[in-house]
Coordinates of C-alpha atoms and ligand atoms in Angstrom, one line a residue:
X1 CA 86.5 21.6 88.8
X2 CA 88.7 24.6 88.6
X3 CA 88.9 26.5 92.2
X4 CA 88.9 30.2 92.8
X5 CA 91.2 29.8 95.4
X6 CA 94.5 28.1 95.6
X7 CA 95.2 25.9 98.6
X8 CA 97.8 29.1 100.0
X9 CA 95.0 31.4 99.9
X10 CA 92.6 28.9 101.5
X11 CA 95.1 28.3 104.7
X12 CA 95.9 31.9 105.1
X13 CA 91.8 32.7 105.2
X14 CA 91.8 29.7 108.1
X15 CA 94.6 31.3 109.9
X16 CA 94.2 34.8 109.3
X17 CA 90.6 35.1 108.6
X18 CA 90.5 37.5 105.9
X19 CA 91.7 37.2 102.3
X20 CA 92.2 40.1 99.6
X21 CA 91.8 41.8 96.4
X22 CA 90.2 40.0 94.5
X23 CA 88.5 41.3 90.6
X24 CA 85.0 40.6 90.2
X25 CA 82.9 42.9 88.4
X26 CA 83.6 44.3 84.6
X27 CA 83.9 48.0 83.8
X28 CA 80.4 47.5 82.8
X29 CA 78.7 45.7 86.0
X30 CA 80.8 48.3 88.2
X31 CA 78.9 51.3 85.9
X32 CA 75.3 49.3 86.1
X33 CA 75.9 49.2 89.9
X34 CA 77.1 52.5 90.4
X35 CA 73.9 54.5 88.2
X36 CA 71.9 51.6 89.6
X37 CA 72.7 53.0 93.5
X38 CA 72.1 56.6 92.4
X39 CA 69.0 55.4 91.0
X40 CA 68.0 54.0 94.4
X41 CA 69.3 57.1 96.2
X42 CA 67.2 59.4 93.4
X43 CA 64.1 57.3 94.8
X44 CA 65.1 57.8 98.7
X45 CA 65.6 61.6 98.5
X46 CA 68.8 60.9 100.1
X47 CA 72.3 59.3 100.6
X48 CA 71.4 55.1 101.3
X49 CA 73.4 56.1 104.7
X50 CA 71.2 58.8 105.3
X51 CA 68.6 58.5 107.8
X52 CA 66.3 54.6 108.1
X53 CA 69.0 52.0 108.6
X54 CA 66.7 49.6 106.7
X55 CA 67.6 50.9 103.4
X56 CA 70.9 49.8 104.2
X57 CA 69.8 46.1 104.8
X58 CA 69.1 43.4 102.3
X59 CA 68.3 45.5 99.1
X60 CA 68.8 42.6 97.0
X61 CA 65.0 42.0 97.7
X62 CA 64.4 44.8 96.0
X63 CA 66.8 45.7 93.5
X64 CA 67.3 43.2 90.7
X65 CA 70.7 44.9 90.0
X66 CA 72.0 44.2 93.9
X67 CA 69.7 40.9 93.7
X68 CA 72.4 39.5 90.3
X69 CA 75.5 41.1 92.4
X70 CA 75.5 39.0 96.1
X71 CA 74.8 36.0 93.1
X72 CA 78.0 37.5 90.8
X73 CA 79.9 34.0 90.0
X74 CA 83.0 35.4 90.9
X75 CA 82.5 35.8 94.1
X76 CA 80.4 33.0 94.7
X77 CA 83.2 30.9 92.8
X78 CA 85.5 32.4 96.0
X79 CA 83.1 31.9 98.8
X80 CA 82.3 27.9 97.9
X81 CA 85.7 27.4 97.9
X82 CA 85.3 28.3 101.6
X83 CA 82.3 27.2 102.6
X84 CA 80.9 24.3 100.6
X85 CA 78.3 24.6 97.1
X86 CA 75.2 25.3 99.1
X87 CA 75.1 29.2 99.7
X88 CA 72.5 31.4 101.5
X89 CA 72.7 35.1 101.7
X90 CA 71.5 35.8 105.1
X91 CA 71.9 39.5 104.6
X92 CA 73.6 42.4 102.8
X93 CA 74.5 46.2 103.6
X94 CA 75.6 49.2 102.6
X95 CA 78.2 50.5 104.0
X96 CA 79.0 53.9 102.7
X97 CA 81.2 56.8 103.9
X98 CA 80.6 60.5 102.4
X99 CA 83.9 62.3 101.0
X100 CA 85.4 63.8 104.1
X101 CA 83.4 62.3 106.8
X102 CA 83.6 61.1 110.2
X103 CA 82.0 57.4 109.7
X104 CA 83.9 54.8 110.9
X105 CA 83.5 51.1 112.5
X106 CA 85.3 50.3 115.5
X107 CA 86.8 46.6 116.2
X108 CA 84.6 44.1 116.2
X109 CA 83.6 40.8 115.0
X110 CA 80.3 40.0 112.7
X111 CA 79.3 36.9 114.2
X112 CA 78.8 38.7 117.8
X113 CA 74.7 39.9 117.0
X114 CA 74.4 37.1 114.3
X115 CA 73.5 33.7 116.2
X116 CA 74.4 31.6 113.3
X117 CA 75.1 27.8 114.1
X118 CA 78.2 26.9 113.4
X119 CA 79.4 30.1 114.2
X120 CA 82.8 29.8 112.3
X121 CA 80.9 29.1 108.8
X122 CA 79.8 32.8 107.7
X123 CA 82.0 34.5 105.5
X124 CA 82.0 38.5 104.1
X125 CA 82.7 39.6 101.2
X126 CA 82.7 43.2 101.1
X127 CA 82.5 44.6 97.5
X128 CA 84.0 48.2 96.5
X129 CA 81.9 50.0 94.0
X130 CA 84.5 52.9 94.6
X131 CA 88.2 52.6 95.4
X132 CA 88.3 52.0 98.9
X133 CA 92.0 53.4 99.8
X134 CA 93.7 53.4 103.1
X135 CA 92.5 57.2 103.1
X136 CA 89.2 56.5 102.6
X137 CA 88.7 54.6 105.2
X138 CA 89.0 51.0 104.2
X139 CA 88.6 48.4 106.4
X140 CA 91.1 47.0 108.8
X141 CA 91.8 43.5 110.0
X142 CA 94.0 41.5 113.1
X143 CA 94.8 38.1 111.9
X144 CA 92.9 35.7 113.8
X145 CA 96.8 33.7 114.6
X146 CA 94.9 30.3 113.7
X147 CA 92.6 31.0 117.1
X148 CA 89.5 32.4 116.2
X149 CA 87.1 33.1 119.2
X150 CA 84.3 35.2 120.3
X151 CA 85.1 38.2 122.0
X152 CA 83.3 40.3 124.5
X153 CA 81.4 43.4 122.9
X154 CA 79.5 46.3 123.9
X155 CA 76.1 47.8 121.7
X156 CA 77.2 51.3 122.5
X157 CA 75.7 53.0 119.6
X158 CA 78.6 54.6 119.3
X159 CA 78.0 58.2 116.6
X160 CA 78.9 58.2 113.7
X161 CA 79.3 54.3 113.6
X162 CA 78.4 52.6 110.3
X163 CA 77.3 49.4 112.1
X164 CA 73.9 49.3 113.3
X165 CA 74.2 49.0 117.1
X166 CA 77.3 50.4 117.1
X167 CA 79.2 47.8 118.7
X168 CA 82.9 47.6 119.6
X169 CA 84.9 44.8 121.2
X170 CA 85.3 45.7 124.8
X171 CA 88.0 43.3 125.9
X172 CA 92.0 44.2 125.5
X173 CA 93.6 42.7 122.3
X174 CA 96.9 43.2 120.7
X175 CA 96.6 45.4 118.2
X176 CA 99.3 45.8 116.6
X177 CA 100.1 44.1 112.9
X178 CA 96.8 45.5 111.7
X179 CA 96.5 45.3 107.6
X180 CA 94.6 47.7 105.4
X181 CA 92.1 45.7 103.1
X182 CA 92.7 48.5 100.3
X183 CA 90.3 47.7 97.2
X184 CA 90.0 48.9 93.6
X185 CA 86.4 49.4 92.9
X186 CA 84.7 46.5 91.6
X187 CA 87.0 44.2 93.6
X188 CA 86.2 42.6 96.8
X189 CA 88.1 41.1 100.3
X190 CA 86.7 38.1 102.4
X191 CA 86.7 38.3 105.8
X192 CA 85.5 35.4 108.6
X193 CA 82.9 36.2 111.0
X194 CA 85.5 36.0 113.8
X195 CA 88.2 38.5 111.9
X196 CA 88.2 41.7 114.1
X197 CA 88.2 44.4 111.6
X198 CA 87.1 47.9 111.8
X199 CA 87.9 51.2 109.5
X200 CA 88.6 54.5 109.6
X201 CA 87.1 58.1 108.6
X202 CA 87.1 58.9 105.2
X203 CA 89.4 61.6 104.5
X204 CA 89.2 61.5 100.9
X205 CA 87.6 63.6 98.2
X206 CA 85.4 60.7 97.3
X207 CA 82.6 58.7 98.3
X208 CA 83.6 55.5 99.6
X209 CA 81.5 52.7 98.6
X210 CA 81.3 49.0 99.8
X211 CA 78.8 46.5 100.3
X212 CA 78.9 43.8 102.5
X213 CA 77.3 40.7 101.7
X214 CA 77.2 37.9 104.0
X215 CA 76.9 34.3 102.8
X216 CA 76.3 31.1 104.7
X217 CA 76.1 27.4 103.9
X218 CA 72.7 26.7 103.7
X219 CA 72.8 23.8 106.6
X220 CA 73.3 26.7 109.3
X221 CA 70.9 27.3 111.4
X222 CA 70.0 30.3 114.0
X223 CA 70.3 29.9 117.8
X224 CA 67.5 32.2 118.5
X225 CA 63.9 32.1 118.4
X226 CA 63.8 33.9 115.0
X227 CA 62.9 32.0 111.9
X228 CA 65.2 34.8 109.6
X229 CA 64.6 34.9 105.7
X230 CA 67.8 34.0 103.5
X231 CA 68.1 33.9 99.8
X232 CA 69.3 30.8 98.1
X233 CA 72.3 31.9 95.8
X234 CA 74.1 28.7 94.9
X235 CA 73.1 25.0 95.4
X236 CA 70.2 23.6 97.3
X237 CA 68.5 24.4 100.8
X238 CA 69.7 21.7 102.6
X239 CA 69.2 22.8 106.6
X240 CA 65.6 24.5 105.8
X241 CA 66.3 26.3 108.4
X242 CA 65.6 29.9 106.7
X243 CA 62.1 31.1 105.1
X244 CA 63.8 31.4 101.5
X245 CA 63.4 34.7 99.2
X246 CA 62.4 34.9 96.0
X247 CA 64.5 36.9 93.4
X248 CA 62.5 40.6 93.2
X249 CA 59.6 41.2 91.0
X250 CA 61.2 44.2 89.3
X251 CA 62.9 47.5 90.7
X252 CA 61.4 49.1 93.6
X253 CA 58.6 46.7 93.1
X254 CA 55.7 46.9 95.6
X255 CA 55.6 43.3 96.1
X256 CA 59.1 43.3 96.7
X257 CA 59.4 46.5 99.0
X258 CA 56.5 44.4 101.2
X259 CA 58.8 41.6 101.2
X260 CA 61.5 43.6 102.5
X261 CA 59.5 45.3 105.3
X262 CA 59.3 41.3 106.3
X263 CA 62.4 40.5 105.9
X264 CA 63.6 43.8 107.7
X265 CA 61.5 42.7 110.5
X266 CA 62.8 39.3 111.1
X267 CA 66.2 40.6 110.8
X268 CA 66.2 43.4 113.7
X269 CA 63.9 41.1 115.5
X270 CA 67.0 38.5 115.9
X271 CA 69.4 40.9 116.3
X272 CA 67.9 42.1 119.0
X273 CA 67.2 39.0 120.8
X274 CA 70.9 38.1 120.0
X275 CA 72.5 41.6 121.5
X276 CA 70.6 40.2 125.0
X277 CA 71.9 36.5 124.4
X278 CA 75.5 38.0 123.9
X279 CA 75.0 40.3 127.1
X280 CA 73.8 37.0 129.0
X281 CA 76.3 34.7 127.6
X282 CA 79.8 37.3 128.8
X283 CA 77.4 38.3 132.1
X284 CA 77.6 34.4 133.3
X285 CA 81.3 34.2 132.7
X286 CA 81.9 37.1 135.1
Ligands
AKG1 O1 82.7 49.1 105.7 C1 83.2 49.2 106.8 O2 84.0 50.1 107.0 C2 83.0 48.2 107.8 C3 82.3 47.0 107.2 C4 82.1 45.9 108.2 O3 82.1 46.0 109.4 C5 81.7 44.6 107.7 O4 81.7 44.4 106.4 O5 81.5 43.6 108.5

């Protein structure tokens, strides 16, 4: 079978942990996304990044357009090249910075409030529906140097953060080397749970647009208590470790918007546990 990703590209994203541009939506998906987002938006009364974080979260159980996006074959062509044929989305987000505004994401690392078992397994791909230039606040990344690990972080609800409990990486690292993931929109960039990335303000005269989609194989399982919601995207559920999602009964269904409110739940309910088991975990090796 033909690969996505050469072997070159496959040892850099083991070394490095992050891997960019790469093309995946048409002129036509990009335009279907983008009036299917202002669509959404015309329903919430208000930017997605506006107000209840939960609109942000997992809209694919809602939105048939966002729903045929985290299953686009061109990225999932990329991410089973990484991570094996059986694929689980265990969530998505929005992640969307106004023209001229102070949002940003300081360093950190997404497998810190995750839990997910093997923790080296989960892989981002962040998709621009907008160019996302060094200007506007793209992200960010330190190559991993072949030694991925777990670093210590702090939920400091930082303002203006784009990241949910506002969490930053509270242990020195060398910064220095740090490469801007710039994106033409309707690309996308992968990036390993342990890559420390962050981004920037946007300073640009446009709305910067990315979503994040994170995809694991579907043998992972959770270290907490949770028993999280996942949607199968590629393969078979082989761990059944994840109460699988159906695709969305229609737009803004109100089947599906219940569904969400579930899935929601679940999701803030194991990050929370899993902010405490990171506090415990760095406490103990004081
Ligand atoms: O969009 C950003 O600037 C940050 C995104 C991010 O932290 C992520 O995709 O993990």
């Amino acid at each position: 079978m033909t690969k996505a990703l050469n072997e070159a590209q496959i040892a850099h994203y083991r070394r490095d942990g992050y891997l960019f541009p790469f093309p995946a939506l048409s002129a036509d998906e990009l335009g279907e996304c983008n009036a299917g987002l202002a669509r959404f938006e015309a329903w919430l009364g208000k930017p997605v990044n506006q107000g209840d974080f939960r609109w942000r979260s997992a809209s694919y159980v809602f939105l048939p357009w966002v729903d045929a996006l985290v299953r686009h074959p061109r990225i999932l062509d990329a991410v089973e090249d990484l991570i094996g044929p059986n694929i689980l989305v265990y969530t998505a987000t929005w992640f969307i910075k106004e023209a001229q505004s102070p949002a940003f994401a300081a360093w950190h690392q997404d497998a810190t409030y995750f839990g997910i078992i093997p923790n080296d397994q989960h892989v981002t791909a962040w998709v621009a529906l907008t160019d996302a230039t060094s200007e506007a606040g793209c992200m960010e990344v330190v190559s991993s140097q072949g030694q991925p690990h777990q670093m210590r972080h702090a939920a400091l609800r930082l303002a203006n953060s784009i990241n949910g409990a506002g969490q930053a990486i509270s242990e020195p690292f060398d910064q220095g080397g740090g490469v801007m993931m710039e994106l033409p929109a309707g690309s996308f960039s992968l990036h390993h749970t342990l890559c420390r990335h962050r981004s920037a303000p946007n300073r640009a005269s446009h709305r910067r647009l990315g979503l994040g989609i994170s995809y694991i194989p579907a043998n992972s399982r959770l270290s907490g208590s949770v028993r999280m919601c996942a949607r199968l995207v590629r393969g078979k559920d082989t761990g059944g470790n994840f109460e699988l999602i159906p695709p969305p009964e229609g737009e803004l269904h109100p089947t599906a918007l219940a569904r969400h409110d579930h899935v929601y739940a679940r999701y803030r309910d194991n990050y929370e546990e899993q902010v405490r088991a990171h506090e415990r975990q760095f406490a103990a090796a004081d």
